[in-house]
Coordinates of C-alpha atoms and ligand atoms in Angstrom, one line a residue:
M11 CA 0.0 0.0 0.0
T12 CA 2.0 3.0 -1.2
A13 CA 0.8 6.6 -1.9
S14 CA -0.3 7.5 -5.4
I15 CA 2.3 9.3 -7.5
T16 CA 1.9 12.6 -9.3
P17 CA 4.3 12.8 -12.2
M18 CA 6.5 15.9 -12.3
A19 CA 6.7 18.2 -15.3
P20 CA 10.1 17.6 -17.0
F21 CA 12.8 19.5 -15.2
D22 CA 16.6 20.0 -15.2
L23 CA 18.7 18.8 -12.4
I24 CA 22.3 19.8 -12.5
I25 CA 24.7 18.2 -10.1
F26 CA 28.0 19.9 -9.3
G27 CA 30.2 17.1 -8.1
G28 CA 28.5 14.6 -10.4
T29 CA 31.2 12.0 -10.2
G30 CA 31.4 12.1 -6.4
D31 CA 30.3 9.5 -3.9
L32 CA 27.1 11.3 -2.9
S33 CA 26.0 11.5 -6.5
L34 CA 26.7 8.0 -7.5
R35 CA 25.7 6.3 -4.2
K36 CA 22.7 8.4 -3.2
L37 CA 21.4 11.0 -5.7
L38 CA 21.3 9.0 -9.0
P39 CA 19.9 5.9 -7.4
A40 CA 17.2 8.1 -5.7
L41 CA 16.3 9.7 -9.1
F42 CA 16.3 6.3 -10.8
H43 CA 13.7 5.0 -8.3
R44 CA 11.5 8.0 -8.8
Y45 CA 11.8 7.3 -12.5
V46 CA 10.8 3.7 -12.1
D47 CA 7.8 4.8 -10.1
G48 CA 6.7 7.2 -12.9
Q49 CA 7.3 10.4 -10.9
I50 CA 10.2 11.6 -13.1
V51 CA 9.1 11.5 -16.8
A52 CA 10.8 11.6 -20.2
G53 CA 12.0 15.0 -21.1
T54 CA 13.7 15.5 -17.7
R55 CA 17.4 16.0 -17.9
I56 CA 20.0 15.1 -15.3
F57 CA 23.4 16.7 -15.8
G58 CA 26.5 15.4 -13.9
L59 CA 29.1 18.1 -13.8
A60 CA 32.8 17.7 -12.9
R61 CA 36.2 18.9 -13.9
D62 CA 37.4 16.0 -16.1
E63 CA 36.8 15.5 -19.7
Q64 CA 34.4 12.6 -20.4
S65 CA 31.7 11.7 -22.8
D66 CA 28.0 11.2 -21.9
E67 CA 28.6 7.5 -22.7
A68 CA 31.5 7.2 -20.2
Y69 CA 29.5 8.9 -17.5
R70 CA 26.4 6.8 -18.2
N71 CA 28.6 3.7 -17.8
R72 CA 29.6 4.9 -14.3
V73 CA 26.1 5.6 -13.4
R74 CA 24.9 2.3 -14.8
E75 CA 27.5 0.5 -12.6
A76 CA 26.3 2.5 -9.6
L77 CA 22.7 1.7 -10.3
Q78 CA 23.3 -2.0 -10.7
K79 CA 23.5 -2.3 -7.0
T80 CA 20.0 -1.0 -6.4
L81 CA 18.3 -2.9 -9.2
A82 CA 17.3 -5.8 -6.9
D83 CA 15.2 -3.3 -4.8
D84 CA 12.4 -3.2 -7.4
P85 CA 11.5 -5.9 -9.9
R86 CA 10.5 -3.3 -12.4
S87 CA 13.8 -1.5 -12.4
P88 CA 16.0 -3.6 -14.8
G89 CA 13.8 -2.6 -17.8
A90 CA 13.9 1.0 -16.8
L91 CA 17.7 1.3 -16.6
E92 CA 18.5 2.2 -20.2
P93 CA 15.6 4.7 -20.7
F94 CA 16.7 6.4 -17.5
L95 CA 20.3 6.6 -18.6
E96 CA 19.1 8.4 -21.8
M97 CA 18.1 11.3 -19.5
V98 CA 21.6 11.5 -17.9
F99 CA 24.3 13.7 -19.4
Y100 CA 27.8 14.7 -18.5
R101 CA 29.2 18.2 -18.8
R102 CA 32.7 19.4 -18.0
I103 CA 32.9 22.5 -15.8
D104 CA 35.6 24.4 -13.9
L105 CA 34.4 26.1 -10.8
S106 CA 37.3 28.5 -10.7
S107 CA 37.4 29.6 -14.3
D108 CA 34.9 30.3 -17.1
T109 CA 35.3 26.8 -18.7
G110 CA 32.0 25.2 -19.4
W111 CA 29.7 27.9 -18.1
A112 CA 28.5 29.5 -21.3
G113 CA 27.7 26.1 -22.8
L114 CA 25.7 25.2 -19.7
A115 CA 23.8 28.4 -19.8
A116 CA 22.9 27.8 -23.4
E117 CA 21.6 24.4 -22.6
L118 CA 19.5 25.6 -19.7
A119 CA 18.1 28.6 -21.6
D120 CA 14.5 27.5 -21.2
E121 CA 13.4 29.7 -18.2
S122 CA 10.1 28.0 -17.9
R123 CA 11.6 24.7 -16.7
V124 CA 12.4 24.1 -13.1
R125 CA 16.2 24.1 -12.7
V126 CA 17.7 22.5 -9.6
F127 CA 21.4 23.0 -9.0
Y128 CA 22.7 20.5 -6.5
L129 CA 25.9 21.6 -5.0
A130 CA 27.5 18.3 -4.0
V131 CA 30.9 20.1 -3.5
G132 CA 32.7 21.6 -0.5
P133 CA 31.0 24.6 1.1
D134 CA 34.0 26.8 0.3
L135 CA 32.8 26.6 -3.3
F136 CA 29.2 27.6 -2.7
G137 CA 29.8 31.3 -3.1
N138 CA 31.8 30.9 -6.2
V139 CA 29.3 28.6 -7.9
G140 CA 26.4 31.0 -6.9
A141 CA 28.2 34.0 -8.4
R142 CA 28.9 32.2 -11.7
L143 CA 25.3 31.0 -11.9
A144 CA 24.2 34.5 -11.4
A145 CA 26.7 35.9 -13.9
H146 CA 25.4 33.5 -16.6
G147 CA 21.8 34.3 -15.9
L148 CA 21.0 31.0 -14.2
A149 CA 19.7 32.2 -10.9
G150 CA 16.2 33.2 -12.0
P151 CA 13.0 32.5 -10.2
N152 CA 12.7 29.0 -11.4
T153 CA 16.1 28.1 -10.1
R154 CA 16.5 26.2 -6.8
V155 CA 19.8 25.4 -5.2
V156 CA 20.5 22.5 -2.9
V157 CA 23.3 22.4 -0.4
E158 CA 24.6 19.6 1.7
K159 CA 26.3 19.6 5.1
P160 CA 28.7 20.5 6.3
L161 CA 27.1 23.9 6.4
G162 CA 30.1 25.4 8.1
H163 CA 32.2 24.2 11.1
D164 CA 30.9 26.7 13.5
L165 CA 28.4 29.6 13.7
A166 CA 30.7 32.2 12.0
S167 CA 31.5 29.9 9.1
A168 CA 27.8 29.0 8.7
V169 CA 26.9 32.7 8.6
A170 CA 29.6 33.3 5.9
I171 CA 28.2 30.4 3.8
N172 CA 24.6 31.6 4.2
D173 CA 25.7 35.2 3.4
A174 CA 27.4 34.0 0.2
L175 CA 24.4 32.0 -0.9
G176 CA 22.1 34.8 0.1
Q177 CA 23.9 37.2 -2.2
V178 CA 22.6 35.3 -5.2
F179 CA 19.5 33.4 -4.1
A180 CA 16.4 34.3 -2.1
E181 CA 16.0 32.1 1.0
S182 CA 13.0 30.5 -0.7
Q183 CA 15.4 29.2 -3.4
I184 CA 17.9 27.6 -1.0
Y185 CA 17.3 24.0 0.1
R186 CA 19.6 22.9 2.9
I187 CA 19.4 19.2 3.1
D188 CA 19.4 17.2 6.3
H189 CA 18.8 13.8 4.9
Y190 CA 17.4 12.5 8.2
L191 CA 14.3 14.7 7.6
G192 CA 13.6 12.7 4.5
K193 CA 13.6 9.3 6.3
E194 CA 10.1 7.9 6.3
T195 CA 10.0 7.3 10.0
V196 CA 11.1 10.8 10.7
Q197 CA 8.2 12.2 8.7
N198 CA 6.0 9.7 10.4
L199 CA 6.9 11.4 13.7
I200 CA 5.0 14.4 12.5
A201 CA 2.1 12.1 11.5
L202 CA 2.2 10.3 14.8
R203 CA 2.2 13.4 16.9
F204 CA -0.2 15.6 15.0
G205 CA -2.4 13.1 13.2
N206 CA -3.5 11.3 16.4
A207 CA -5.3 12.8 19.4
L208 CA -3.8 10.2 21.7
F209 CA -0.3 11.5 22.2
E210 CA -0.6 15.3 22.5
P211 CA -2.3 15.4 25.9
L212 CA 0.5 13.2 27.3
W213 CA 3.3 14.9 25.4
K214 CA 4.8 17.0 28.2
A215 CA 6.8 16.9 31.4
E216 CA 3.9 15.9 33.5
H217 CA 3.7 12.5 31.7
I218 CA 7.1 12.0 30.0
D219 CA 10.0 11.0 32.1
H220 CA 12.7 11.4 29.4
V221 CA 13.6 11.1 25.8
Q222 CA 16.5 9.2 24.2
I223 CA 17.7 9.7 20.7
T224 CA 20.3 7.3 19.3
A225 CA 22.0 7.2 15.9
A226 CA 24.5 4.3 16.1
E227 CA 26.6 3.2 13.2
T228 CA 28.9 0.3 12.5
V229 CA 30.9 2.0 9.8
G230 CA 34.2 3.7 10.6
L231 CA 36.0 6.4 8.7
E232 CA 35.1 5.0 5.3
R233 CA 36.9 7.1 2.7
R234 CA 36.2 10.4 4.4
A235 CA 39.2 10.8 6.7
S236 CA 40.1 14.3 5.7
Y237 CA 36.6 15.6 6.2
Y238 CA 35.7 13.5 9.3
D239 CA 38.9 14.2 11.3
K240 CA 38.2 17.9 11.0
S241 CA 34.6 17.4 11.9
G242 CA 34.0 14.8 14.5
A243 CA 30.7 13.3 15.6
L244 CA 29.4 16.5 17.3
R245 CA 29.5 18.5 14.1
D246 CA 28.9 15.6 11.7
M247 CA 25.8 14.1 13.4
V248 CA 24.6 16.1 16.5
Q249 CA 24.6 19.6 15.1
N250 CA 22.2 18.5 12.3
H251 CA 20.6 15.1 12.4
L252 CA 20.2 14.6 16.2
L253 CA 19.1 18.2 16.9
Q254 CA 16.6 18.0 14.1
L255 CA 15.1 14.9 15.6
L256 CA 15.0 16.5 19.0
C257 CA 13.2 19.5 17.4
L258 CA 10.5 17.2 15.9
V259 CA 9.9 15.5 19.2
A260 CA 9.9 18.7 21.3
M261 CA 8.3 21.3 19.0
E262 CA 4.8 22.7 19.7
P263 CA 2.1 21.8 17.3
P264 CA 2.5 24.0 14.2
S265 CA -0.6 25.7 12.9
S266 CA -0.3 24.0 9.6
L267 CA 2.1 21.8 7.5
S268 CA 3.5 24.9 5.8
A269 CA 7.3 24.9 5.7
D270 CA 7.5 28.1 7.8
A271 CA 5.0 27.0 10.4
I272 CA 7.1 23.9 11.1
R273 CA 10.4 25.6 10.9
D274 CA 9.3 28.4 13.2
E275 CA 8.4 25.8 15.8
K276 CA 11.7 23.9 15.4
L277 CA 13.6 27.1 15.8
K278 CA 11.9 27.9 19.1
V279 CA 13.1 24.5 20.4
L280 CA 16.7 25.2 19.3
R281 CA 16.6 28.5 21.0
A282 CA 15.2 27.0 24.2
L283 CA 18.0 24.5 24.6
R284 CA 19.8 25.1 27.8
P285 CA 23.4 26.1 26.9
I286 CA 26.1 23.6 27.7
D287 CA 29.4 25.4 28.2
G288 CA 32.6 25.4 30.1
G289 CA 31.0 24.9 33.5
S290 CA 28.7 22.0 32.5
T291 CA 30.3 20.3 29.6
S292 CA 32.1 17.7 31.7
Q293 CA 28.9 16.6 33.5
L294 CA 26.6 16.8 30.5
T295 CA 28.7 15.5 27.6
V296 CA 30.9 12.5 26.9
R297 CA 33.0 12.1 23.9
G298 CA 34.8 9.0 22.8
Q299 CA 37.1 7.6 20.1
Y300 CA 37.1 4.0 19.1
R301 CA 40.0 1.6 19.5
A302 CA 40.5 -1.7 17.6
G303 CA 37.8 -4.3 18.2
A304 CA 35.3 -6.3 16.3
V305 CA 32.2 -5.1 14.6
E306 CA 29.6 -7.7 13.4
G307 CA 32.1 -10.4 14.0
R308 CA 34.8 -8.8 11.9
P309 CA 38.0 -7.4 13.4
V310 CA 38.5 -3.7 12.7
P311 CA 41.3 -1.3 13.5
G312 CA 41.1 1.7 15.8
Y313 CA 40.3 5.2 14.7
L314 CA 43.9 6.4 14.8
D315 CA 45.1 3.4 12.8
E316 CA 42.5 4.0 10.2
L317 CA 43.5 7.6 10.1
G318 CA 47.2 6.8 10.0
R319 CA 48.1 9.3 12.7
D320 CA 48.4 9.0 16.4
D321 CA 47.7 12.6 17.5
S322 CA 44.0 13.1 16.7
R323 CA 41.6 14.0 19.4
T324 CA 38.6 13.9 17.1
E325 CA 35.6 12.3 18.7
T326 CA 33.8 9.4 16.9
F327 CA 31.2 9.2 19.7
V328 CA 29.1 11.7 21.6
A329 CA 26.6 11.3 24.3
L330 CA 25.0 14.3 25.9
K331 CA 22.1 15.3 28.1
A332 CA 20.1 18.2 26.8
E333 CA 17.2 20.2 28.2
V334 CA 14.6 22.3 26.5
R335 CA 13.7 25.2 28.7
N336 CA 10.0 25.8 28.3
W337 CA 6.8 24.9 30.1
R338 CA 6.2 21.8 28.2
W339 CA 9.6 20.2 28.8
A340 CA 11.0 21.7 32.0
G341 CA 13.0 19.1 33.8
V342 CA 12.7 16.4 31.1
P343 CA 16.2 15.2 30.0
F344 CA 16.8 14.5 26.3
Y345 CA 19.7 12.0 26.1
L346 CA 21.4 12.0 22.7
R347 CA 24.1 9.6 21.6
T348 CA 25.8 8.8 18.3
G349 CA 28.9 7.0 17.3
K350 CA 30.8 5.1 14.7
R351 CA 31.9 1.5 15.0
L352 CA 29.2 0.7 17.6
A353 CA 27.7 -2.7 18.2
E354 CA 25.0 -2.3 15.5
R355 CA 23.6 0.1 13.0
M356 CA 20.5 1.4 14.7
S357 CA 18.7 4.8 15.0
E358 CA 15.8 5.4 17.2
I359 CA 13.9 7.8 19.4
V360 CA 12.6 6.5 22.6
V361 CA 10.0 8.4 24.6
T362 CA 9.7 7.0 28.1
F363 CA 6.5 7.9 30.0
R364 CA 6.2 8.3 33.7
Q365 CA 5.5 5.4 36.1
V366 CA 1.9 4.7 37.1
P367 CA 1.3 6.8 40.2
H368 CA 0.3 3.8 42.3
S369 CA 0.5 0.1 41.5
I370 CA -2.3 -2.3 42.5
F371 CA -0.3 -5.3 41.3
D372 CA 2.1 -7.5 43.1
E373 CA 5.3 -5.7 42.1
L374 CA 7.4 -8.6 43.4
V375 CA 6.0 -10.8 40.7
E376 CA 6.5 -8.3 37.9
P377 CA 7.5 -4.6 38.5
I378 CA 5.4 -2.3 36.4
A379 CA 7.6 -0.9 33.6
P380 CA 6.9 2.6 32.3
N381 CA 5.3 2.8 28.9
Q382 CA 7.7 3.5 26.1
L383 CA 7.1 4.7 22.6
V384 CA 10.0 3.6 20.3
I385 CA 10.3 5.1 16.9
R386 CA 12.7 3.1 14.9
L387 CA 14.3 5.0 12.1
Q388 CA 16.5 2.2 10.9
P389 CA 16.8 -0.7 10.3
D390 CA 13.3 -2.3 10.6
E391 CA 11.5 1.0 10.4
G392 CA 8.5 1.2 12.5
V393 CA 6.9 2.2 15.8
K394 CA 6.5 0.2 19.0
L395 CA 4.4 1.1 21.9
W396 CA 5.4 -0.9 25.0
L397 CA 2.5 -1.6 27.4
M398 CA 2.0 -3.8 30.4
N399 CA -0.3 -6.7 29.6
K400 CA -1.8 -9.6 31.4
V401 CA -0.1 -12.9 30.6
P402 CA -3.0 -15.1 29.4
G403 CA -4.0 -18.2 31.3
P404 CA -4.3 -19.3 34.9
G405 CA -1.7 -18.6 37.6
G406 CA -2.9 -15.3 39.0
L407 CA -2.8 -11.9 37.4
R408 CA 0.7 -11.8 36.0
L409 CA 1.8 -8.9 33.9
R410 CA 4.4 -8.7 31.2
R411 CA 5.7 -5.8 29.1
V412 CA 4.9 -6.3 25.5
P413 CA 5.0 -4.1 22.4
M414 CA 2.2 -3.0 20.1
D415 CA 4.2 -3.3 17.0
L416 CA 3.7 -1.3 13.8
S417 CA 6.4 -2.5 11.4
F418 CA 6.4 -0.4 8.3
A419 CA 7.5 -3.3 6.1
E420 CA 4.7 -5.5 7.4
T421 CA 2.0 -2.8 7.4
F422 CA 2.7 -1.0 4.2
G423 CA 4.7 -3.6 2.3
G424 CA 6.9 -2.8 -0.7
R425 CA 10.3 -1.1 -0.6
Q426 CA 10.8 1.9 1.7
P427 CA 12.0 4.9 -0.3
E428 CA 15.3 6.3 0.5
A429 CA 15.4 9.8 2.1
Y430 CA 16.9 11.4 -1.0
E431 CA 14.0 10.3 -3.1
R432 CA 11.5 12.3 -1.2
L433 CA 13.8 15.3 -0.7
L434 CA 14.8 15.6 -4.3
M435 CA 11.2 15.5 -5.4
D436 CA 10.3 18.1 -2.8
V437 CA 12.9 20.5 -4.2
V438 CA 11.5 20.0 -7.7
R439 CA 8.0 20.7 -6.5
G440 CA 9.2 23.6 -4.4
N441 CA 8.3 22.4 -1.0
P442 CA 10.9 23.4 1.6
M443 CA 9.2 21.8 4.6
L444 CA 11.8 19.1 5.1
F445 CA 14.8 21.5 4.6
M446 CA 16.5 23.7 7.1
R447 CA 16.0 27.4 7.1
R448 CA 19.0 29.6 7.6
D449 CA 18.1 30.6 11.2
E450 CA 17.7 27.0 12.2
V451 CA 21.2 26.1 11.1
E452 CA 22.6 29.1 12.8
A453 CA 20.7 28.4 16.0
A454 CA 22.0 24.8 16.1
W455 CA 25.6 26.0 15.7
N456 CA 25.1 28.6 18.4
W457 CA 24.3 25.7 20.8
I458 CA 27.0 23.4 19.6
D459 CA 29.9 26.0 19.6
P460 CA 30.3 26.3 23.3
I461 CA 30.5 22.5 23.8
R462 CA 33.2 22.3 21.1
A463 CA 35.0 25.2 22.7
A464 CA 34.9 23.6 26.1
W465 CA 36.3 20.4 24.7
E466 CA 39.1 22.2 23.0
V467 CA 40.4 23.8 26.1
S468 CA 39.9 20.6 28.2
S469 CA 43.0 18.6 29.1
E470 CA 40.9 15.4 28.8
A471 CA 41.2 13.4 25.6
P472 CA 38.1 11.6 24.2
K473 CA 37.4 8.4 26.2
P474 CA 38.5 5.3 24.4
Y475 CA 35.9 2.6 23.6
T476 CA 36.3 -0.7 21.9
A477 CA 34.9 -0.9 18.3
G478 CA 31.8 -3.1 18.5
S479 CA 30.8 -1.8 21.9
W480 CA 28.1 0.8 22.8
G481 CA 30.7 3.5 23.4
P482 CA 32.7 4.5 26.5
S483 CA 31.4 3.5 29.9
A484 CA 31.1 7.2 30.8
A485 CA 28.2 7.3 28.4
V486 CA 26.4 4.7 30.4
A487 CA 27.3 6.6 33.6
L488 CA 25.9 9.8 32.1
I489 CA 22.4 8.3 32.1
E490 CA 22.7 5.9 35.0
R491 CA 23.6 8.7 37.3
D492 CA 20.0 9.9 36.8
G493 CA 18.6 6.4 37.6
R494 CA 17.9 5.6 34.0
T495 CA 19.4 3.3 31.3
W496 CA 19.9 3.4 27.6
H497 CA 17.1 1.6 25.8
E498 CA 17.8 -1.9 24.7
D499 CA 15.3 -3.5 22.3
A500 CA 13.9 -6.5 24.1
G501 CA 11.8 -7.9 21.2
Ligands
BG6_612 C1 25.9 11.7 7.3 C2 27.2 11.7 8.1 O1 25.3 13.0 7.4 O2 25.0 10.7 7.9 C3 27.8 10.4 8.1 O3 28.1 12.7 7.5 C4 26.9 9.3 8.6 O4 29.0 10.4 8.9 C5 25.6 9.4 7.8 O5 27.5 8.1 8.3 C6 24.5 8.5 8.5 O6 23.4 8.5 7.7 P1 22.4 7.2 7.7 O7 21.3 7.6 6.8 O8 23.2 6.0 7.2 O9 22.0 7.1 9.2

């Protein structure tokens, strides 16, 4: 049972960095699946742009190879591969000179078509690309520009990037991607909270004990050492993905689904976060770095070995305790954690409700566990609501904690679209709801910067943890000090 699809009028998508990892691994497969579903139609053009000289045919071969990996996802897709590739072109461009720009402008001369420029290049190039697009008359009202993180490495650099983009494009033309917002289960959080009357009355400090947000990965540095070692988990995951999830859990009901109504509410949450700075960083945050270990039964080297250096203090793990200072959430901790080379790949949000005020059951037989709402982002996308139930049969009134289980795969069937599929189509249709507005990005950096600054002056190095574990023991202590534990899925 999938939603019906409205085909898009033919458009032009131009990817700067068309031969890069993001393009080949995420963007082109996403576009291909939208084509297979009939959302992208003939007449659409997808241009991969990069510095090297190569023919359309050579580029299509690379794209074909990249797409082969996703063909198994949909039985209809093998037959669609060649017609899709007909829509893919390669153009050579030099971002620092005039090479290629006039030709590009000539090809994109039809102002009536939606043009999406996807800047899958470093943020230091955004300003330059924007200026050249403007100089060649390519920044008109039907133009949209998509930018990827990292949107800076701190508040000042984010402001500079936003200023550079803002000189050429209106805010409504700029789509800042946080791909977590395109995940089905993340969008479902909005549906769950605001499409059901059940949760809202309980969604507050009076009834919620705490919230946990985890994004655990098994991968290590992959091929991104030079980016990642400068970034670290706080900038790479917390500043964007985890804070966006926190916003969706904590925001007030927006008045509508309009992009600004939602983004206004998220912004208020970011601004209400209690600052963590010099004085509180050591109690409220834990950073870690993985050592050699085994992940999914396979031995893996430590971070420093993967990096080939022994002097890096970059964190590959962060756990922290945040607080949203408003009436709804006063006193409710939001525990966030993320890390590389952890025991399993798993992202989830767990909302733990308060205990029943008085138990009428024999607590010695089965203590009453608090209700928990578990929103599983990946893998096994779905929602579980943990409730106390009577164990059927004789033998007295015995209770057991069991989940009401809504697995997306079982309930809706079919393949779950990748985040980029939704997000790219939203750009083409001009819906910025799932994209970050300038002020959100800047508010998030404003909260992150003091944590970073406190770590930098601290004499303490990141705490080591063994690859394949759940992070440093200090992360366990962070939550257990408060008499709580990290959620473990028990079924
Ligand atoms: C990216 C980070 O934004 O998200 C990566 O830069 C991380 O370091 C990735 O691996 C995780 O995304 P997902 O969708 O696999 O959870």
